[in-house]
Amino acid sequence: MSKKATIDISLDDKDKIFKSGDVVSGKVTISAIQEIKCNKIIVELIWKTHGRGNRDSEVVDRIRDRESKITLTNHSTHTIDFSFNIPNSPLTYHGHYLNIDYYIRVTLDIPWAIDPEESKEILVQAGKIDNYLPFNYSEEQKKPKNKKKFPLIVTIPLGIIVGALLIALLIFASWLFLIIGIVYGIKRAMKWYAERKIGKVSLDCGNKIIYPNSKLKINLNFTPKEKCQINGIYSELKGFESVTSGSGTNSHTYSHDLHKEKVTLVSNYSCIRGNQLNFSHEIQIPDIQAYSFESSSNRIKWELKVHIDIPGCPDWRETIQLSMYPSLPNDGR
C-alpha cells in the first residue's frame, strides 16, 4: 500500500529533558501525499514498556483534532498544536529486562485502511514535586472510569455467559487456591512456632519509603519466652525487575536483581528468658534510579527480608515491601 501522508512531530523544546510535572508542547504537521479522508486525527502522550515481558502501555492524555470528519487534499498540509502535562510517574527507565519510555503519538483514523501513525520519544526524569507516587497498576484500576451502558437485552445474556465462565474457572482453579492456602498456612505455623520460643517479634522500618543514596533504619525487638540460642539475625535489601511474558499456561516470569545486599545484625547470641532484646541497624540504599513500578506484566520492586536463625526450631522470617521514590516528600531535593 502506498504511503498516504507524512507526519512530522516537532517539540517547542526539542533538546529538553523533561521532568515530571513539566508541560511538553509542540506542533504536528501532516503533509498529504494523496487525498485522505479522516474520521479524526488523534495526538496522544503515552508511555509504554518494552523488553522481555509483555508490553504494557497507558494513554496519559490525548487531543482530537475535530470530532467531525476531515479531508486532506492532495499535497496539502494540516497542523495541530499540542500541550500535555507530564505525570509524576512512571519515569523513563532503561534496565535489563524492562524499559519504560514516553512518546508523543499521532494517529490518522482513516476508514477501511491501516491508520498511519508516527511517534516521537521524549525523556522524562524526576521533578521537584511533593505528591510523587510510584505507578501501580492495581491502584490505577481503582480509579473511576466512564463506563458504557449496554441495553438490558445484551446485559442479561452477557452476565449469564460471564457467570458460567467464572464458575468453570473457579472449579478448575480450586486446587491452586488450596495449594496457596496450604503454603500460607505452613508459613504462618512456622512463624507461630518460632515465636513460642523467642516471643512476639516487632519489626519496624518507618514509612517503608526509600530513595537513592539514603539510609533505611530498621528496629527489631522481642522478649524470649525461654532461654535459647540464636545462630544469627540477618537483613537483606533487594531491588529487582520482574517481567512476565505470555499468558496462562504459556506464561514465563523473568527476574533480574538490581541490588542485593545481606547484612548480619548479630551472630551466635544467647537469649535469656524475659530479657527484652533490641537491635537497630541502618541499611545503605544504593544510588540507583530504579523507582518502584508495577503494571500488569512488568514490575520494579524493592523489599526487605529479615531472618532469625534459630537452631532446632523453624526460623522466623518476615518480608516488607518497600517503595523507591526519587525523593522524600518535602525534603527539598
Coordinates of C-alpha atoms in Angstrom, one line a residue:
M1 CA 0.0 0.0 0.0
S2 CA 1.4 3.4 -1.0
K3 CA 2.1 6.0 1.7
K4 CA -0.8 8.4 2.1
A5 CA 0.9 11.1 4.2
T6 CA 4.0 12.1 6.2
I7 CA 3.6 13.1 9.8
D8 CA 6.2 15.4 11.5
I9 CA 6.2 15.9 15.2
S10 CA 8.2 18.9 16.4
L11 CA 8.7 20.0 20.0
D12 CA 8.9 23.6 21.2
D13 CA 11.9 22.5 23.3
K14 CA 13.4 19.8 21.0
D15 CA 16.5 19.1 23.1
K16 CA 14.9 19.3 26.5
I17 CA 15.0 16.5 29.1
F18 CA 11.5 16.8 30.6
K19 CA 10.7 16.3 34.3
S20 CA 7.6 15.0 35.9
G21 CA 5.2 17.9 36.3
D22 CA 6.6 19.7 33.2
V23 CA 4.5 20.6 30.1
V24 CA 5.5 19.2 26.8
S25 CA 4.2 21.2 23.8
G26 CA 4.8 21.4 20.1
K27 CA 3.2 21.0 16.7
V28 CA 2.2 18.2 14.4
T29 CA 2.4 18.8 10.7
I30 CA 0.6 16.4 8.3
S31 CA 1.6 16.5 4.7
A32 CA -0.9 14.6 2.4
I33 CA 0.7 12.7 -0.5
Q34 CA -2.7 11.8 -1.8
E35 CA -6.2 12.8 -0.8
I36 CA -7.1 11.4 2.7
K37 CA -10.5 11.3 4.3
C38 CA -10.0 11.0 8.1
N39 CA -12.6 10.3 10.7
K40 CA -10.3 12.1 13.2
I41 CA -6.7 12.9 13.9
I42 CA -5.5 11.9 17.4
V43 CA -2.5 13.3 19.2
E44 CA -1.6 11.5 22.5
L45 CA 1.0 11.5 25.2
I46 CA 1.6 7.8 26.1
W47 CA 4.1 5.7 28.0
K48 CA 4.8 2.0 27.2
T49 CA 7.0 -0.8 28.4
H50 CA 9.3 -2.9 26.2
G51 CA 11.8 -5.6 26.8
R52 CA 11.4 -9.3 27.7
G53 CA 7.9 -9.0 29.2
N54 CA 4.5 -8.4 27.7
R55 CA 4.1 -4.8 26.6
D56 CA 2.1 -2.5 28.9
S57 CA 1.0 1.0 28.0
E58 CA -1.2 3.9 29.0
V59 CA -2.6 6.9 27.3
V60 CA -1.8 9.8 29.7
D61 CA -3.7 12.4 27.7
R62 CA -5.0 13.0 24.2
I63 CA -6.5 15.6 22.0
R64 CA -8.7 15.0 18.9
D65 CA -8.5 17.5 16.1
R66 CA -12.1 17.9 15.1
E67 CA -14.7 15.4 16.1
S68 CA -16.2 15.6 12.6
K69 CA -14.6 14.1 9.6
I70 CA -11.8 15.9 7.9
T71 CA -10.5 15.7 4.3
L72 CA -6.8 16.4 3.4
T73 CA -6.5 17.2 -0.3
N74 CA -3.5 16.1 -2.4
H75 CA -0.2 17.8 -1.4
S76 CA -2.0 19.9 1.3
T77 CA -0.7 20.3 4.9
H78 CA -2.5 20.4 8.2
T79 CA -1.1 21.5 11.5
I80 CA -2.1 20.7 15.1
D81 CA -0.7 22.4 18.2
F82 CA -0.5 20.2 21.3
S83 CA 0.3 20.6 25.0
F84 CA 0.4 17.9 27.7
N85 CA 1.2 17.8 31.4
I86 CA 3.7 15.1 32.2
P87 CA 2.5 12.9 35.1
N88 CA 4.7 12.3 38.2
S89 CA 5.1 8.6 37.4
P90 CA 6.3 6.4 35.8
L91 CA 9.6 7.9 34.8
T92 CA 11.8 6.9 31.8
Y93 CA 13.7 3.7 32.7
H94 CA 16.2 1.6 30.8
G95 CA 17.0 -1.6 32.6
H96 CA 17.9 -5.3 32.0
Y97 CA 14.6 -6.9 31.1
L98 CA 12.4 -3.8 31.4
N99 CA 12.3 -0.4 29.6
I100 CA 9.8 2.4 30.1
D101 CA 9.6 5.2 27.6
Y102 CA 7.3 8.2 26.8
Y103 CA 6.1 9.2 23.4
I104 CA 4.1 11.8 21.5
R105 CA 1.9 9.6 19.2
V106 CA -0.1 10.8 16.2
T107 CA -2.7 8.6 14.5
L108 CA -4.8 9.3 11.5
D109 CA -8.1 7.5 11.8
I110 CA -8.8 6.5 8.2
P111 CA -11.9 4.3 7.5
W112 CA -11.3 1.0 5.8
A113 CA -7.5 1.4 5.8
I114 CA -4.4 0.9 8.0
D115 CA -4.2 4.1 10.1
P116 CA -0.9 6.0 9.5
E117 CA 0.9 6.6 12.8
E118 CA 4.0 8.4 13.9
S119 CA 5.7 8.6 17.4
K120 CA 8.4 10.8 18.9
E121 CA 10.2 9.7 22.1
I122 CA 10.7 12.1 25.0
L123 CA 12.9 11.6 28.0
V124 CA 11.2 12.0 31.4
Q125 CA 13.2 12.3 34.7
A126 CA 12.1 13.1 38.3
G127 CA 10.9 16.6 39.0
K128 CA 10.6 18.5 42.3
I129 CA 7.1 17.5 43.3
D130 CA 5.6 16.8 46.7
N131 CA 2.9 14.3 45.6
Y132 CA 5.0 11.7 44.0
L133 CA 3.5 8.2 44.0
P134 CA 5.0 5.2 42.2
F135 CA 2.9 3.9 39.3
N136 CA 0.8 0.9 40.5
Y137 CA -1.4 -0.9 38.0
S138 CA -3.8 -2.2 40.8
E139 CA -4.3 1.3 42.1
E140 CA -4.9 2.7 38.6
Q141 CA -7.7 0.1 38.2
K142 CA -9.5 1.5 41.2
K143 CA -9.8 5.0 39.6
P144 CA -13.4 5.8 38.4
K145 CA -13.7 5.5 34.6
N146 CA -16.5 6.3 32.3
K147 CA -18.4 3.2 31.6
K148 CA -20.6 2.4 28.6
K149 CA -24.2 1.4 29.2
F150 CA -25.5 -1.6 27.4
P151 CA -29.1 -2.4 26.7
L152 CA -30.8 -4.9 29.1
I153 CA -31.2 -7.4 26.3
V154 CA -27.5 -7.5 25.9
T155 CA -26.6 -7.3 29.6
I156 CA -28.6 -10.3 30.8
P157 CA -27.2 -12.9 28.4
L158 CA -23.7 -11.4 28.7
G159 CA -24.0 -11.7 32.5
I160 CA -25.1 -15.4 32.3
I161 CA -22.1 -16.2 30.0
V162 CA -19.6 -14.4 32.2
G163 CA -21.1 -16.1 35.3
A164 CA -20.8 -19.5 33.8
L165 CA -17.2 -18.9 32.8
L166 CA -16.3 -17.7 36.2
I167 CA -17.9 -20.8 37.9
A168 CA -15.9 -23.0 35.5
L169 CA -12.7 -21.1 36.2
L170 CA -13.2 -21.4 40.0
I171 CA -13.8 -25.1 39.7
F172 CA -10.8 -25.6 37.5
A173 CA -8.5 -23.4 39.8
S174 CA -9.8 -24.7 43.1
W175 CA -6.7 -26.9 43.5
L176 CA -4.5 -23.9 43.0
F177 CA -6.2 -21.9 45.8
L178 CA -5.9 -25.0 48.0
I179 CA -2.2 -25.2 47.4
I180 CA -1.7 -21.5 48.1
G181 CA -3.7 -21.8 51.3
I182 CA -1.6 -24.8 52.5
V183 CA 1.7 -22.9 51.7
Y184 CA 0.5 -19.8 53.5
G185 CA -0.7 -21.9 56.5
I186 CA 2.6 -23.6 56.8
K187 CA 4.5 -20.3 56.8
R188 CA 2.2 -18.9 59.5
A189 CA 2.5 -22.1 61.5
M190 CA 6.3 -21.9 61.3
K191 CA 6.3 -18.3 62.4
W192 CA 4.0 -19.0 65.3
Y193 CA 6.2 -21.9 66.4
A194 CA 9.3 -19.7 66.3
E195 CA 7.6 -17.1 68.4
R196 CA 6.7 -19.7 71.1
K197 CA 10.5 -19.7 71.8
I198 CA 11.7 -16.1 71.1
G199 CA 8.4 -14.3 71.7
K200 CA 6.4 -11.9 69.6
V201 CA 8.8 -10.1 67.2
S202 CA 8.3 -6.4 66.3
L203 CA 9.9 -5.2 63.1
D204 CA 9.8 -1.5 62.2
C205 CA 11.4 0.3 59.3
G206 CA 9.4 3.6 59.3
N207 CA 7.1 4.5 56.4
K208 CA 8.7 2.0 54.0
I209 CA 9.8 4.7 51.6
I210 CA 13.4 4.7 50.4
Y211 CA 15.2 6.9 47.9
P212 CA 18.6 6.7 46.2
N213 CA 21.7 7.2 48.4
S214 CA 19.8 7.3 51.6
K215 CA 19.6 5.1 54.7
L216 CA 16.9 2.8 55.9
K217 CA 16.8 2.3 59.7
I218 CA 15.3 -0.9 60.9
N219 CA 14.4 -1.7 64.5
L220 CA 13.8 -5.3 65.7
N221 CA 12.8 -6.2 69.3
F222 CA 11.5 -9.3 71.0
T223 CA 11.4 -10.8 74.5
P224 CA 12.3 -14.5 74.6
K225 CA 9.8 -16.8 76.3
E226 CA 12.6 -19.3 77.1
K227 CA 16.3 -19.5 77.2
C228 CA 17.6 -20.2 73.7
Q229 CA 20.5 -19.7 71.3
I230 CA 20.3 -17.7 68.1
N231 CA 22.7 -18.5 65.3
G232 CA 22.1 -15.1 63.7
I233 CA 19.8 -12.3 62.7
Y234 CA 20.1 -11.2 59.1
S235 CA 18.6 -8.5 56.9
E236 CA 18.6 -8.4 53.1
L237 CA 17.7 -5.5 50.9
K238 CA 16.8 -6.5 47.4
G239 CA 15.7 -4.5 44.4
F240 CA 14.8 -6.3 41.2
E241 CA 12.9 -6.3 37.9
S242 CA 10.2 -8.9 37.4
V243 CA 8.6 -9.3 34.0
T244 CA 6.0 -11.7 32.6
S245 CA 5.8 -12.8 29.0
G246 CA 2.9 -14.8 27.6
S247 CA -0.2 -15.7 29.4
G248 CA -1.9 -18.7 31.1
T249 CA 0.0 -21.9 31.0
N250 CA 2.4 -20.4 28.4
S251 CA 3.4 -17.5 30.7
H252 CA 7.0 -17.2 32.0
T253 CA 8.3 -14.8 34.6
Y254 CA 11.9 -13.5 34.4
S255 CA 13.7 -11.7 37.3
H256 CA 16.9 -9.6 37.4
D257 CA 18.5 -8.3 40.6
L258 CA 19.3 -4.6 40.5
H259 CA 20.7 -4.7 44.0
K260 CA 21.1 -7.4 46.7
E261 CA 22.9 -7.0 50.0
K262 CA 22.7 -9.2 53.1
V263 CA 23.8 -7.8 56.5
T264 CA 24.4 -9.7 59.7
L265 CA 22.8 -7.8 62.7
V266 CA 24.0 -10.3 65.3
S267 CA 25.5 -13.8 65.3
N268 CA 25.8 -16.6 68.0
Y269 CA 23.7 -14.8 70.5
S270 CA 22.5 -16.3 73.8
C271 CA 18.9 -15.2 74.8
I272 CA 17.8 -15.1 78.4
R273 CA 14.1 -15.7 79.2
G274 CA 12.2 -12.5 79.8
N275 CA 15.1 -10.2 78.8
Q276 CA 13.9 -7.8 76.1
L277 CA 16.3 -7.6 73.1
N278 CA 16.5 -4.6 70.8
F279 CA 18.5 -4.5 67.6
S280 CA 18.9 -1.5 65.3
H281 CA 20.7 -1.1 62.0
E282 CA 21.0 1.4 59.2
I283 CA 21.0 0.0 55.6
Q284 CA 22.6 2.0 52.9
I285 CA 20.3 2.4 49.9
P286 CA 22.3 2.3 46.6
D287 CA 22.5 5.4 44.3
I288 CA 20.3 3.9 41.6
Q289 CA 17.4 5.4 39.7
A290 CA 15.2 2.3 39.7
Y291 CA 11.9 3.6 41.1
S292 CA 9.1 1.4 42.2
F293 CA 6.8 0.5 39.3
E294 CA 4.0 -2.1 38.8
S295 CA 2.0 -2.6 35.7
S296 CA 0.1 -5.8 34.7
S297 CA 3.2 -7.6 33.4
N298 CA 6.2 -5.6 34.5
R299 CA 7.5 -4.6 37.9
I300 CA 10.4 -2.8 39.6
K301 CA 10.2 -3.9 43.3
W302 CA 12.2 -3.3 46.5
E303 CA 11.9 -5.5 49.6
L304 CA 13.5 -6.0 52.9
K305 CA 13.8 -9.5 54.3
V306 CA 14.6 -10.3 57.9
H307 CA 15.6 -13.7 59.1
I308 CA 16.2 -15.0 62.6
D309 CA 18.1 -18.3 62.5
I310 CA 17.0 -20.4 65.5
P311 CA 18.7 -23.9 65.9
G312 CA 16.3 -26.8 66.4
C313 CA 13.3 -24.6 65.6
P314 CA 11.6 -23.2 62.5
D315 CA 13.3 -19.9 61.6
W316 CA 11.4 -16.6 61.9
R317 CA 11.1 -14.7 58.6
E318 CA 9.4 -11.5 57.5
T319 CA 9.4 -9.7 54.2
I320 CA 8.4 -6.0 53.9
Q321 CA 7.6 -4.4 50.6
L322 CA 9.4 -1.0 50.2
S323 CA 8.7 1.9 47.7
M324 CA 11.6 3.6 46.0
Y325 CA 10.9 7.3 45.4
P326 CA 13.1 9.8 43.5
S327 CA 13.0 11.9 46.7
L328 CA 11.1 12.0 50.0
P329 CA 8.1 14.4 50.1
N330 CA 9.1 18.0 51.1
D331 CA 12.8 17.1 51.5
G332 CA 13.8 19.9 49.2
R333 CA 15.7 17.7 46.8

